[in-house]
PDB file of C-alpha atoms in Angstrom:
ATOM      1  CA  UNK L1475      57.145  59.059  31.500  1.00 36.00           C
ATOM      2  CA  UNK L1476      55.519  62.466  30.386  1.00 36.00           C
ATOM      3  CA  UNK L1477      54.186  64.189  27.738  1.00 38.00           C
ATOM      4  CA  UNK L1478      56.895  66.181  25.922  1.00 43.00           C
ATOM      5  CA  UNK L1479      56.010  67.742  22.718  1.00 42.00           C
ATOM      6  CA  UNK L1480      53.209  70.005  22.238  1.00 45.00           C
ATOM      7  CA  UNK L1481      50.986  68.008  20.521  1.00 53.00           C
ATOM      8  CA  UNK L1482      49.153  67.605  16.946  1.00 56.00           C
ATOM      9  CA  UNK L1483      45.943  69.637  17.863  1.00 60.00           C
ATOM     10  CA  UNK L1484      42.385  68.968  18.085  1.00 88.00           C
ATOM     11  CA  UNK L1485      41.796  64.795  18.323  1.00 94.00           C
ATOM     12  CA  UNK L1486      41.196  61.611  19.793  1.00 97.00           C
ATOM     13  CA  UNK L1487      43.583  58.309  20.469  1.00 98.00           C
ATOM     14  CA  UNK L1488      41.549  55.396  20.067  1.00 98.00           C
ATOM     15  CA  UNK L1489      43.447  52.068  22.424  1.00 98.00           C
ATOM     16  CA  UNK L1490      42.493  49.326  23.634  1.00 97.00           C
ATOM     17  CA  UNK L1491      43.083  46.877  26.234  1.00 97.00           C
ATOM     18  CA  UNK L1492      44.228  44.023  24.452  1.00 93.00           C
ATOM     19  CA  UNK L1493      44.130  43.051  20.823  1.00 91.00           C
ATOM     20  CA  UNK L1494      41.101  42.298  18.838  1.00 91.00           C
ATOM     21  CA  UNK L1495      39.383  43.973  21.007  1.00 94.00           C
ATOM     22  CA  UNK L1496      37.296  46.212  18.131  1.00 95.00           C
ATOM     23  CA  UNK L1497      39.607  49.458  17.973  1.00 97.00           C
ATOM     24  CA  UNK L1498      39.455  49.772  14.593  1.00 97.00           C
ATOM     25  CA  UNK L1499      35.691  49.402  14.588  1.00 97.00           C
ATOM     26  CA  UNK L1500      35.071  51.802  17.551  1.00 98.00           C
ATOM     27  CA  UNK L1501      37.332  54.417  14.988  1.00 98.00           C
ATOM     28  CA  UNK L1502      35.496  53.457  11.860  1.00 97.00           C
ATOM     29  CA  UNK L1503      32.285  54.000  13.641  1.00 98.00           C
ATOM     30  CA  UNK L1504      33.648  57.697  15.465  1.00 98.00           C
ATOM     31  CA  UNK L1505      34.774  58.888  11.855  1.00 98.00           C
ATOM     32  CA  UNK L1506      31.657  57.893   9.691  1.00 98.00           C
ATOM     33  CA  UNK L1507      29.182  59.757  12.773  1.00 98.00           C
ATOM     34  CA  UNK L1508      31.641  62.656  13.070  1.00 97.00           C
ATOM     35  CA  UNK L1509      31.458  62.942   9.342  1.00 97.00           C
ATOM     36  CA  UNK L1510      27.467  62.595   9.070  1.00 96.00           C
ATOM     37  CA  UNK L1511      28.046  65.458  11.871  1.00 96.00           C
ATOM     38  CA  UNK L1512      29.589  68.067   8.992  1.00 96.00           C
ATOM     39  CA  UNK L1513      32.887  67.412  11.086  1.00 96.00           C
ATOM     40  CA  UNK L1514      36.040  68.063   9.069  1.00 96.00           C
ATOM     41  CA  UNK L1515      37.970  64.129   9.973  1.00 97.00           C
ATOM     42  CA  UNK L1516      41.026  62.882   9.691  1.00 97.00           C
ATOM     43  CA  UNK L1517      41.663  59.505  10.572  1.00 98.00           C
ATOM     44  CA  UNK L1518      44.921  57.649  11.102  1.00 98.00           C
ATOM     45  CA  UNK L1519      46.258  54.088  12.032  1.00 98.00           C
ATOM     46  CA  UNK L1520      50.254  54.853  12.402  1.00 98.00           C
ATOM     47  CA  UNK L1521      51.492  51.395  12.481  1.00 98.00           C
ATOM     48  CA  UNK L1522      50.136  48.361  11.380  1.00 98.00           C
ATOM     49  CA  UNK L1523      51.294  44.828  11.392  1.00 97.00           C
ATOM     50  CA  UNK L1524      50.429  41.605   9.823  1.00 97.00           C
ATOM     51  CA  UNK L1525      49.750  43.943   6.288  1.00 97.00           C
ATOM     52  CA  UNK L1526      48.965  41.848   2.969  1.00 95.00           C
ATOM     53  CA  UNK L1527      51.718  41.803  -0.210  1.00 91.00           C
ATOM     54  CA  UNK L1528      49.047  44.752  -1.497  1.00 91.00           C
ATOM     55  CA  UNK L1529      50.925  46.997   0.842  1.00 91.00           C
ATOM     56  CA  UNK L1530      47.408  48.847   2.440  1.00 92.00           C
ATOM     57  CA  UNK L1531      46.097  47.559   6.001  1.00 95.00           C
ATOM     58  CA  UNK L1532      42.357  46.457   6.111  1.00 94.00           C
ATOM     59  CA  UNK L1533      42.480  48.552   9.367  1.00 94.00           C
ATOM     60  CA  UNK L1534      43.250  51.925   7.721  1.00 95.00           C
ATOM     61  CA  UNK L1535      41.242  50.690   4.397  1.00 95.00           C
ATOM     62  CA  UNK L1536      38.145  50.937   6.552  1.00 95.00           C
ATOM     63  CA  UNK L1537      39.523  54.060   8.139  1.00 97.00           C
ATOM     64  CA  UNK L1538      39.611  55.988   5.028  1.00 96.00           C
ATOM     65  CA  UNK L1539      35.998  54.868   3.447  1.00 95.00           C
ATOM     66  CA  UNK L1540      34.337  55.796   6.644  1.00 96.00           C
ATOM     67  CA  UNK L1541      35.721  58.714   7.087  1.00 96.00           C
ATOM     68  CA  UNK L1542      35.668  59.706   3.595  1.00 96.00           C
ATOM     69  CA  UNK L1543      39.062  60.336   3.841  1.00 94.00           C
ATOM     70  CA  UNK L1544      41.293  61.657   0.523  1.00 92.00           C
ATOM     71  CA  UNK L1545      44.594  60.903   1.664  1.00 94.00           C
ATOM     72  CA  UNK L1546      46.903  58.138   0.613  1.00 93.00           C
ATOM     73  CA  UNK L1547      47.270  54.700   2.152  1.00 91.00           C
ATOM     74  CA  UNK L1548      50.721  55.907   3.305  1.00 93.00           C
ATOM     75  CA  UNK L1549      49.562  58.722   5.038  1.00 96.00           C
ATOM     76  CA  UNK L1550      46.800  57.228   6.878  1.00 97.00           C
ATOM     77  CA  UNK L1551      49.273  54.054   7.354  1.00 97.00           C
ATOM     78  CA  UNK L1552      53.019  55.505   7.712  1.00 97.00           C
ATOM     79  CA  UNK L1553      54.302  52.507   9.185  1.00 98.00           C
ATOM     80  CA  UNK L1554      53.621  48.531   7.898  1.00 97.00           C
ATOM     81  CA  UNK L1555      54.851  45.433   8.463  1.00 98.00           C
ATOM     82  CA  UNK L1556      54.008  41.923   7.308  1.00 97.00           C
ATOM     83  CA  UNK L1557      54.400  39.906  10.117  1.00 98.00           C
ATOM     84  CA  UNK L1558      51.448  39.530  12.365  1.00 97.00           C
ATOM     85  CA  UNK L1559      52.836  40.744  15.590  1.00 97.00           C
ATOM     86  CA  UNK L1560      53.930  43.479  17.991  1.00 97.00           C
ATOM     87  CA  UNK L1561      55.438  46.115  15.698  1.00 98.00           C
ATOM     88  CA  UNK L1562      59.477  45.599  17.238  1.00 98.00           C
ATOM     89  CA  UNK L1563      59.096  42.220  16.926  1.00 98.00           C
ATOM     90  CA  UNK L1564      57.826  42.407  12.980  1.00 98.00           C
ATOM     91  CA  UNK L1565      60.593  45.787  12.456  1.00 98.00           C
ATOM     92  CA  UNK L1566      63.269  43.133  13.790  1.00 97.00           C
ATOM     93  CA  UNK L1567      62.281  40.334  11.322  1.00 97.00           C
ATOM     94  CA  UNK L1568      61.634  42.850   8.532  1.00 96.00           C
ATOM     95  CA  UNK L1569      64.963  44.216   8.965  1.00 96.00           C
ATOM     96  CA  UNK L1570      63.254  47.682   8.700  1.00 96.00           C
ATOM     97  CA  UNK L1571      63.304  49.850  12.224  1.00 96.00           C
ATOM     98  CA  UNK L1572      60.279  51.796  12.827  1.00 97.00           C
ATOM     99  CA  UNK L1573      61.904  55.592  12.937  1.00 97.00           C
ATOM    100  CA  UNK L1574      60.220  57.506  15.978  1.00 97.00           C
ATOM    101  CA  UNK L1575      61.015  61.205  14.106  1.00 97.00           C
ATOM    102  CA  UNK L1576      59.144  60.694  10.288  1.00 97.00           C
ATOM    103  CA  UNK L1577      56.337  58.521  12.624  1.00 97.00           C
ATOM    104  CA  UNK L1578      55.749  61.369  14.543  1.00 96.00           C
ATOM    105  CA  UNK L1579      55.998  64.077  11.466  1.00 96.00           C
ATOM    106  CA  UNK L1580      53.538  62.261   9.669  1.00 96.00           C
ATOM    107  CA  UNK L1581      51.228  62.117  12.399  1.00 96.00           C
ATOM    108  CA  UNK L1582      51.706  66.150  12.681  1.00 94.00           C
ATOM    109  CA  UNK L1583      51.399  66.500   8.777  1.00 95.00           C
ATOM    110  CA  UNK L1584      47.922  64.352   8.387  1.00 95.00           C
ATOM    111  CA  UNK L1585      46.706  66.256  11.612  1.00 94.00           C
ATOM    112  CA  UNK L1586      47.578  69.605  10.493  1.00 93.00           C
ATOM    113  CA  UNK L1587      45.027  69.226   7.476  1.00 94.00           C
ATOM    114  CA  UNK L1588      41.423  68.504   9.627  1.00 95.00           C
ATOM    115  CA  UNK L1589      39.697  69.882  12.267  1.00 95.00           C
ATOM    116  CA  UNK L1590      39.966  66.727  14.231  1.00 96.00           C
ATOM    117  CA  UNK L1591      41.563  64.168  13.930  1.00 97.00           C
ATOM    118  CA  UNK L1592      41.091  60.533  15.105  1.00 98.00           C
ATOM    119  CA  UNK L1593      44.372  57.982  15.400  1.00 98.00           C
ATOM    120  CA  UNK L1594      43.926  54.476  16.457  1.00 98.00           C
ATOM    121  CA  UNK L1595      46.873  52.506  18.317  1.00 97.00           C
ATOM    122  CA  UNK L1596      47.772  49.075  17.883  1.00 97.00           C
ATOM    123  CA  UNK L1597      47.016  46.443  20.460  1.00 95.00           C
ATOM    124  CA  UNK L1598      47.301  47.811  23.788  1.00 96.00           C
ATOM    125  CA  UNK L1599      49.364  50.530  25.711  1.00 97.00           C
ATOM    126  CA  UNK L1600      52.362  48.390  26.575  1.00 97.00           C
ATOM    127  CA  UNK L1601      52.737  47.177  23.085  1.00 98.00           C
ATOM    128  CA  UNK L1602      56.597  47.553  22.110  1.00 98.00           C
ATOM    129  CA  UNK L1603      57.420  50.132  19.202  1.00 98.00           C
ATOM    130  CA  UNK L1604      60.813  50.017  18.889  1.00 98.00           C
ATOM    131  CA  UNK L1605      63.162  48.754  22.062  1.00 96.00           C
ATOM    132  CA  UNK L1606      62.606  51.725  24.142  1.00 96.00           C
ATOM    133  CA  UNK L1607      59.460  52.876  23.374  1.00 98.00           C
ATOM    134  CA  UNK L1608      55.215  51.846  23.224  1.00 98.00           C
ATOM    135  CA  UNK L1609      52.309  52.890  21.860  1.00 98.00           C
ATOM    136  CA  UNK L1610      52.208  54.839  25.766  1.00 98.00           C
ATOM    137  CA  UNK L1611      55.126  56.894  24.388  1.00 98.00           C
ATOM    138  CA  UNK L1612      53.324  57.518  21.378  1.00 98.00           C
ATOM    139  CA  UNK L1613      50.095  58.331  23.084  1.00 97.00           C
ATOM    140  CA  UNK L1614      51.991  60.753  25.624  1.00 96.00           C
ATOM    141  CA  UNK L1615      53.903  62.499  22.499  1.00 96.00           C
ATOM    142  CA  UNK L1616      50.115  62.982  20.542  1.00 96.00           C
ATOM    143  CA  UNK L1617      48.964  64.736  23.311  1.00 94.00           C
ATOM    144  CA  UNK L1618      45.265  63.721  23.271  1.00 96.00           C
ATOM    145  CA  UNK L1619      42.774  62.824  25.436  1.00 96.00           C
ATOM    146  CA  UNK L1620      41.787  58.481  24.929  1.00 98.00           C
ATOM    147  CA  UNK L1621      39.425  56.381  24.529  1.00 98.00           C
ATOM    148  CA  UNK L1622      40.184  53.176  25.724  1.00 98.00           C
ATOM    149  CA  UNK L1623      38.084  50.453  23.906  1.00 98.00           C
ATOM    150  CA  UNK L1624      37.197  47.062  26.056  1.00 97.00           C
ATOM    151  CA  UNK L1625      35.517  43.771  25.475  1.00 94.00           C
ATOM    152  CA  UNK L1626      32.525  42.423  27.496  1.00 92.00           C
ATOM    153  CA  UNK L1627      33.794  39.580  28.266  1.00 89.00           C
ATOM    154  CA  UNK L1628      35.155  38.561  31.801  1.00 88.00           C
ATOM    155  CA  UNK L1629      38.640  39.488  32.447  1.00 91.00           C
ATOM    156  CA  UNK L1630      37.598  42.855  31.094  1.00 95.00           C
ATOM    157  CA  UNK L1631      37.353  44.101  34.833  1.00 97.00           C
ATOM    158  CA  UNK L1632      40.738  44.063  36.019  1.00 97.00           C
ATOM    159  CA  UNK L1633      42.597  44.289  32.066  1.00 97.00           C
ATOM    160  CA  UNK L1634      40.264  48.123  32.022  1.00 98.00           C
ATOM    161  CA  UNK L1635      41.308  49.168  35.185  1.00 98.00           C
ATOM    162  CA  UNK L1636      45.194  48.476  34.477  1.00 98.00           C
ATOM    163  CA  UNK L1637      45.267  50.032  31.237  1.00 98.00           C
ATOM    164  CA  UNK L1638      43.533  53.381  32.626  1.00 98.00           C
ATOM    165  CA  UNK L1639      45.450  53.267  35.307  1.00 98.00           C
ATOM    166  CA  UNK L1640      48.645  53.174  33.483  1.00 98.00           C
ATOM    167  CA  UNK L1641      47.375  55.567  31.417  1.00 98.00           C
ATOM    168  CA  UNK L1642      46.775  58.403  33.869  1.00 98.00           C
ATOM    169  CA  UNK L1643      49.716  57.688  35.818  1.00 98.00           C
ATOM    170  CA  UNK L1644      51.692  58.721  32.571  1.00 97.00           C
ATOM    171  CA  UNK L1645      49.910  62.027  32.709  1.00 97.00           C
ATOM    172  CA  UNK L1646      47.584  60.872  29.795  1.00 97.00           C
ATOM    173  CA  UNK L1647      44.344  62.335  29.931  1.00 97.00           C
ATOM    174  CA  UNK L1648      41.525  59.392  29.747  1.00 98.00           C
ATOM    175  CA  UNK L1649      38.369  60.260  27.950  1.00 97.00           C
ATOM    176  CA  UNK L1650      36.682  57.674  28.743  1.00 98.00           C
ATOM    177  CA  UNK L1651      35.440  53.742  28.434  1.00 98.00           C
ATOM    178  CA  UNK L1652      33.730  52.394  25.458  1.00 98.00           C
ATOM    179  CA  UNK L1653      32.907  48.497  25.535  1.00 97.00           C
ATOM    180  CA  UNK L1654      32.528  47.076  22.385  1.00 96.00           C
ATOM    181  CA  UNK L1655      30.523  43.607  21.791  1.00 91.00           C
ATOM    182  CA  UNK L1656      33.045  42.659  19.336  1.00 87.00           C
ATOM    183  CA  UNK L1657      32.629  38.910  19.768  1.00 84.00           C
ATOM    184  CA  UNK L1658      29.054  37.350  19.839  1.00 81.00           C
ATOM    185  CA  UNK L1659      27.201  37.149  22.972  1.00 79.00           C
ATOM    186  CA  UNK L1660      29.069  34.758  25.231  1.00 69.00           C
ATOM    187  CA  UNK L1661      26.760  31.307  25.478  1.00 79.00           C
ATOM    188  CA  UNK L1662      28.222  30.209  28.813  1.00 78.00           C
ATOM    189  CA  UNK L1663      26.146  31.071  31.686  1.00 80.00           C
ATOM    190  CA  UNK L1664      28.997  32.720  33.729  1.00 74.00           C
ATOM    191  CA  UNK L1665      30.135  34.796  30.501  1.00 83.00           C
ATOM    192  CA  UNK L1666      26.297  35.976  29.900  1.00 87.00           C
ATOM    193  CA  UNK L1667      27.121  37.198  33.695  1.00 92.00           C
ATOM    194  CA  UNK L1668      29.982  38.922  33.310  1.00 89.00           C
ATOM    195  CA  UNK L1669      28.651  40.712  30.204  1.00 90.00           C
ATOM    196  CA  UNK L1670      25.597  41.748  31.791  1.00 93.00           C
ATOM    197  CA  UNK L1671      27.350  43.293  35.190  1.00 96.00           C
ATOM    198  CA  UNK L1672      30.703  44.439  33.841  1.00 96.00           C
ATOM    199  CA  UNK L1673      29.284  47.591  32.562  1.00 96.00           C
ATOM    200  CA  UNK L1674      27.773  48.446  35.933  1.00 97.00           C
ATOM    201  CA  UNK L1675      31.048  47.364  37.926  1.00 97.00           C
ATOM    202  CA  UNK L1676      33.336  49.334  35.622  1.00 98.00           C
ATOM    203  CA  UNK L1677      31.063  52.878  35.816  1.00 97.00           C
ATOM    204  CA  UNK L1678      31.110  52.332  39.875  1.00 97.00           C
ATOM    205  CA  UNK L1679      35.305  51.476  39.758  1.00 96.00           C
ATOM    206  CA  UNK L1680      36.714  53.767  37.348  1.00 97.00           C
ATOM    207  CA  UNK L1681      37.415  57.560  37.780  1.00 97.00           C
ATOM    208  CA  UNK L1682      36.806  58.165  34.035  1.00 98.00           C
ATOM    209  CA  UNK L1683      33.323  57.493  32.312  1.00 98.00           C
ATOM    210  CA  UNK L1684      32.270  54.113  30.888  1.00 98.00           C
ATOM    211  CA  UNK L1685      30.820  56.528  27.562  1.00 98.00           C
ATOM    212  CA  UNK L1686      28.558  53.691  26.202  1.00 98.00           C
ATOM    213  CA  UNK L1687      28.053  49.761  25.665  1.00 97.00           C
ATOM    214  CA  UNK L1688      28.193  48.834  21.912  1.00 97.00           C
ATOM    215  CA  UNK L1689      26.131  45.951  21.038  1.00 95.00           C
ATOM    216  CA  UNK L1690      27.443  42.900  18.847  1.00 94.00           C
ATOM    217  CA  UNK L1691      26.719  43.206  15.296  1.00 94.00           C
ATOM    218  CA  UNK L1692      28.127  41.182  12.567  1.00 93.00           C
ATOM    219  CA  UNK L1693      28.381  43.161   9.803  1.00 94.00           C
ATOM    220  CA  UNK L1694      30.468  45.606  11.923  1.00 94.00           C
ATOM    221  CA  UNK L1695      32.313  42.827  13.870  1.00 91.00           C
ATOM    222  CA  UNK L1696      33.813  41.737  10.148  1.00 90.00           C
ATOM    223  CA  UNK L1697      34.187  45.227   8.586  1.00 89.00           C
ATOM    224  CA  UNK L1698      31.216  44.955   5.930  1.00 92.00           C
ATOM    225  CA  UNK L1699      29.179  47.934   7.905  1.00 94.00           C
ATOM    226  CA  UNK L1700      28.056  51.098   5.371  1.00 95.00           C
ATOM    227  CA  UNK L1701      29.387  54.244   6.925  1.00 95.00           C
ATOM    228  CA  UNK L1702      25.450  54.603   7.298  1.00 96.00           C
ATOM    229  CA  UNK L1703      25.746  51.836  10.096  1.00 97.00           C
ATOM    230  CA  UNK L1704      28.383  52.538  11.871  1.00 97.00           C
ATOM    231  CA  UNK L1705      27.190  56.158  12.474  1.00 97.00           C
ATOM    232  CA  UNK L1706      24.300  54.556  13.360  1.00 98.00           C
ATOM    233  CA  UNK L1707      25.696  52.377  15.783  1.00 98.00           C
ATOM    234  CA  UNK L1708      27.511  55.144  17.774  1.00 98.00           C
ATOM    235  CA  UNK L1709      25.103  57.648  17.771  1.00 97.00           C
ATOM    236  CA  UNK L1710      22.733  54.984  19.441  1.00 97.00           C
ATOM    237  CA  UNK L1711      24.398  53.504  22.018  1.00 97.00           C
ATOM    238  CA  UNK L1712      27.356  56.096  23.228  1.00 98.00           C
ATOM    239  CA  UNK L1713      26.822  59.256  25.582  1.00 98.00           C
ATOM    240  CA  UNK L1714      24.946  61.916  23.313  1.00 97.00           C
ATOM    241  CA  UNK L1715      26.664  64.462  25.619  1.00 97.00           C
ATOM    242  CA  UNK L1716      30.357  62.960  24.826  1.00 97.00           C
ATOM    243  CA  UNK L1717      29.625  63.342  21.204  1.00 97.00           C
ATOM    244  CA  UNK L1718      28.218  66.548  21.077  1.00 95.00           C
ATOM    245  CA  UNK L1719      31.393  68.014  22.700  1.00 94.00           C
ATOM    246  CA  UNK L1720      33.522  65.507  20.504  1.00 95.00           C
ATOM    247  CA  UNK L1721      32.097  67.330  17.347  1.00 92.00           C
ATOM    248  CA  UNK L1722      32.017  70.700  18.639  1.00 85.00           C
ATOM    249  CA  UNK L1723      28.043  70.384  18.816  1.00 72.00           C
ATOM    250  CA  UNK L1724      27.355  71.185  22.495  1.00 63.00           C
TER     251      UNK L1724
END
């Protein structure tokens, strides 16, 4: 698998290793700092699952008022589904294919309009699409560089290293780590552990950059945050140097 199109320009792909994992938060949080920053953001969660009778996912609801965003819930969110699972599985029961072509277009057309634009996947790289393809394939056909977002938690050591791995070794170009406290802090001893050293173990295993630790906070954990906050949040605890370049700052 390779990239094969030429991409949708100046951006970042926000995956994760698993679900729940705090993508959307890690997004939210990107889009209200890069928009504190005077950054021109777009902001885009392509396909969604497990979306209420309203028709608009909480993910890309948040989305749009952090980033500010003026587009429509259907350009921010092409591609919805009510079932809560992996997006062939809820296309199948829908009855509805997802259709690679107007996915991709609409991607291009939202992209087109900012100076950088920020897209967040949907559960992790292996997630199935349609029968043939994952958000991989969709990350390879974007073009731009990821951020894969990880828990704390143990297990996270060997679930990062297989999802960067697979994501290099499809020629995708891996910005970097970001480990998000999207749970409370663990209570068992031997989670406390794990938490405390993974963030060490992963910066001395990994070829790419573990960019920052995010601390647990509860309004952010359950999507309350101001844009205010979550700007906050980044800016404190992720590389200053990463986001200077991200916003064109450096």
């Amino acid at each position: 698998m390779a990239p094969k199109r030429g991409g949708i320009g100046r951006g970042l792909f926000i995956t994760g290793t698993d679900t729940g994992v705090g993508k959307t938060a890690v997004t939210a949080g990107l889009a209200a700092f890069c928009r504190q920053a005077g950054v021109d953001v777009g902001v885009m969660k392509p396909v969604a699952t497990g979306v209420p009778p309203s028709g608009v996912s909480e993910d890309a609801a948040w989305l749009a008022r952090a980033s500010g965003a003026t587009e429509t819930a259907r350009d921010i969110n092409p591609v919805r589904y009510r079932a809560p699972l992996a997006p062939y599985v809820a296309a199948r029961l829908s009855g509805s294919p997802l259709a690679w072509g107007p996915l991709l277009r609409a991607c291009e057309r939202l992209a087109s309009r900012h100076a950088l634009t920020l897209v967040e996947g949907i559960g992790g790289l292996l997630v199935p699409l349609t029968r043939r393809r994952t958000v991989l394939d969709l990350m390879c056909e974007l073009r731009m560089p990821v951020v894969v977002v990880a828990r704390l938690r143990l297990g996270t050591l060997n679930h990062t290293s297989l999802t960067v791995r697979q994501a290099r070794a499809a020629g995708v170009r891996v910005a970097g780590v970001v480990l998000n406290g999207s749970e409370p802090p663990a209570r068992r001893a031997g989670e406390r552990l794990a938490e405390r050293t993974n963030p060490h173990i992963l910066r001395e295993l990994l070829p790419v950059p573990v960019l920052g630790v995010l601390p647990h906070r509860r309004a952010i954990a359950d999507g309350t945050a101001t844009a205010r906050e979550l700007a906050w949040w980044i800016e404190r605890h992720l590389d200053p140097q990463w986001l200077n370049r991200l916003t064109g700052n450096e």
